[in-house]
Amino acid sequence: MDGCIFCKIANGEIPSNTIYEDNDFRVILDNGPATKGHALVLPKEHYADLFEIPEEKAAGAIKVAKKVAGLMKEKLACDGLNLVQNNGPVAGQTVMHFHLHVIPRYENDGQKILWNPT
Ligand code: 5GP
Ligand code: ZN
């Protein structure tokens, strides 16, 4: 979709810190990370949110998140992990292109509020 930053990133038109990619998804590091390794699963096609994304594509995003979770455990030795997915400004969504946050957690990482800080 024209003017959508995550469409441009997901399709490689804007460079990003990519940690995983397949035909349908790109996983990038968040540029305002909540913790070390905070990643975003972006579908390459544009869907605004969970209401718009087809069921199979949403299931695909979870599959990718599971792969990335395994990588995080192995490479970052995280102690736990949050999956977060915001829908609508009222819920804290700031980029209107569906994305799944994969947030590695570490003992005493000090992170308490993960979304909708206002
Ligand atoms: P939301 O609040 O919509 O659930 O999450 C948007 C996330 O995207 C935020 O955590 C924010 O830091 C991240 N973000 C916004 N713009 C960019 C960008 O241009 N590049 C990257 N890597 N992350 C972004
Ligand atoms: Zn988009």
Coordinates of C-alpha atoms and ligand atoms in Angstrom, one line a residue:
M1 CA 0.0 0.0 0.0
D2 CA 1.3 3.4 -1.0
G3 CA 2.8 5.4 1.9
C4 CA 3.0 2.4 4.3
I5 CA 6.4 2.2 5.8
F6 CA 6.1 -1.5 6.8
C7 CA 5.1 -2.4 3.2
K8 CA 8.3 -0.8 2.0
I9 CA 10.4 -2.5 4.7
A10 CA 8.7 -5.9 4.3
N11 CA 9.3 -5.8 0.5
G12 CA 12.9 -4.7 0.8
E13 CA 12.4 -1.2 -0.6
I14 CA 13.8 0.3 2.6
P15 CA 16.7 -1.5 4.2
S16 CA 16.1 -3.0 7.6
N17 CA 17.8 -5.2 10.2
T18 CA 16.3 -8.5 8.9
I19 CA 16.6 -11.6 11.1
Y20 CA 14.4 -13.9 9.1
E21 CA 12.6 -13.9 5.7
D22 CA 10.5 -16.2 3.6
N23 CA 8.0 -15.7 0.7
D24 CA 5.3 -14.2 2.9
F25 CA 7.0 -12.6 5.9
R26 CA 10.0 -10.5 6.9
V27 CA 11.1 -10.3 10.5
I28 CA 13.0 -7.2 11.5
L29 CA 14.5 -5.7 14.7
D30 CA 12.3 -3.0 16.2
N31 CA 14.0 0.4 16.0
G32 CA 12.7 1.3 19.5
P33 CA 13.2 -2.0 21.3
A34 CA 11.5 -2.8 24.6
T35 CA 14.3 -5.4 25.3
K36 CA 17.4 -6.6 23.5
G37 CA 16.3 -8.5 20.3
H38 CA 12.7 -7.1 20.2
A39 CA 11.5 -8.2 16.7
L40 CA 8.5 -7.6 14.5
V41 CA 6.9 -10.2 12.2
L42 CA 5.7 -8.3 9.1
P43 CA 3.6 -9.9 6.4
K44 CA 4.8 -8.8 2.9
E45 CA 1.2 -8.0 1.9
H46 CA -0.6 -5.1 3.5
Y47 CA -3.3 -5.8 6.1
A48 CA -4.1 -3.1 8.5
D49 CA -4.7 -5.3 11.5
L50 CA -6.0 -8.6 12.9
F51 CA -9.5 -7.8 11.6
E52 CA -8.2 -7.6 8.0
I53 CA -5.6 -10.3 7.8
P54 CA -6.8 -13.7 6.5
E55 CA -6.9 -16.5 9.0
E56 CA -4.2 -18.6 7.2
K57 CA -1.8 -15.6 7.0
A58 CA -2.3 -14.9 10.8
A59 CA -1.5 -18.5 11.5
G60 CA 1.6 -18.2 9.2
A61 CA 2.7 -15.2 11.4
I62 CA 2.5 -17.3 14.5
K63 CA 4.5 -20.1 12.8
V64 CA 7.2 -17.5 12.0
A65 CA 7.1 -16.2 15.5
K66 CA 7.7 -19.7 16.8
K67 CA 10.8 -20.0 14.6
V68 CA 12.1 -16.7 15.8
A69 CA 11.4 -17.6 19.4
G70 CA 13.6 -20.6 18.9
L71 CA 16.4 -18.4 17.5
M72 CA 16.1 -16.0 20.4
K73 CA 16.3 -18.8 22.9
E74 CA 19.4 -20.2 21.2
K75 CA 21.2 -17.0 20.2
L76 CA 20.2 -14.6 22.9
A77 CA 19.6 -17.0 25.8
C78 CA 16.4 -15.2 26.7
D79 CA 14.6 -16.5 29.8
G80 CA 11.1 -15.9 28.5
L81 CA 9.3 -14.1 25.7
N82 CA 6.2 -12.0 25.0
L83 CA 4.1 -12.1 21.9
V84 CA 2.2 -8.8 21.5
Q85 CA -0.1 -7.7 18.7
N86 CA -1.9 -4.3 18.9
N87 CA -5.0 -3.5 16.9
G88 CA -6.2 0.1 16.6
P89 CA -4.8 3.3 18.1
V90 CA -6.8 2.8 21.2
A91 CA -4.9 -0.5 21.8
G92 CA -1.5 1.2 21.1
Q93 CA -1.1 0.4 17.4
T94 CA 1.0 3.1 15.8
V95 CA 1.8 1.5 12.4
M96 CA -1.3 0.4 10.6
H97 CA 0.2 -2.6 8.9
F98 CA -0.4 -5.9 10.8
H99 CA 2.7 -6.9 12.9
L100 CA 3.4 -9.3 15.6
H101 CA 5.9 -8.2 18.3
V102 CA 8.3 -10.9 19.5
I103 CA 9.9 -9.6 22.7
P104 CA 12.6 -11.7 24.4
R105 CA 12.6 -11.4 28.2
Y106 CA 15.5 -11.6 30.6
E107 CA 15.6 -12.0 34.3
N108 CA 15.4 -8.5 35.9
D109 CA 15.1 -6.8 32.5
G110 CA 13.1 -4.1 34.2
Q111 CA 10.5 -4.1 31.5
K112 CA 7.0 -3.8 33.0
I113 CA 4.8 -2.1 30.5
L114 CA 4.9 -3.6 27.1
W115 CA 2.2 -1.8 25.2
N116 CA -0.1 1.2 25.2
P117 CA 2.1 3.1 27.6
T118 CA -0.4 6.1 27.6
Ligands
5GP1 P1 2.7 -0.8 17.4 O1 2.7 0.3 18.4 O2 2.1 -0.3 16.1 O3 2.2 -2.1 17.8 O4 4.3 -1.1 17.1 C1 5.0 -0.4 16.1 C2 6.4 -0.7 16.4 O5 7.2 -0.5 15.2 C3 7.1 0.1 17.5 O6 7.6 -0.8 18.5 C4 8.1 0.9 16.8 O7 9.3 1.1 17.6 C5 8.4 0.1 15.6 N1 8.8 0.9 14.4 C6 8.1 2.0 13.9 N2 8.7 2.5 12.8 C7 9.7 1.6 12.5 C8 10.7 1.6 11.5 O8 10.7 2.4 10.6 N3 11.6 0.6 11.6 C9 11.6 -0.4 12.6 N4 12.6 -1.3 12.6 N5 10.7 -0.3 13.6 C10 9.8 0.6 13.6
ZN2 ZN 1.6 -1.9 4.7

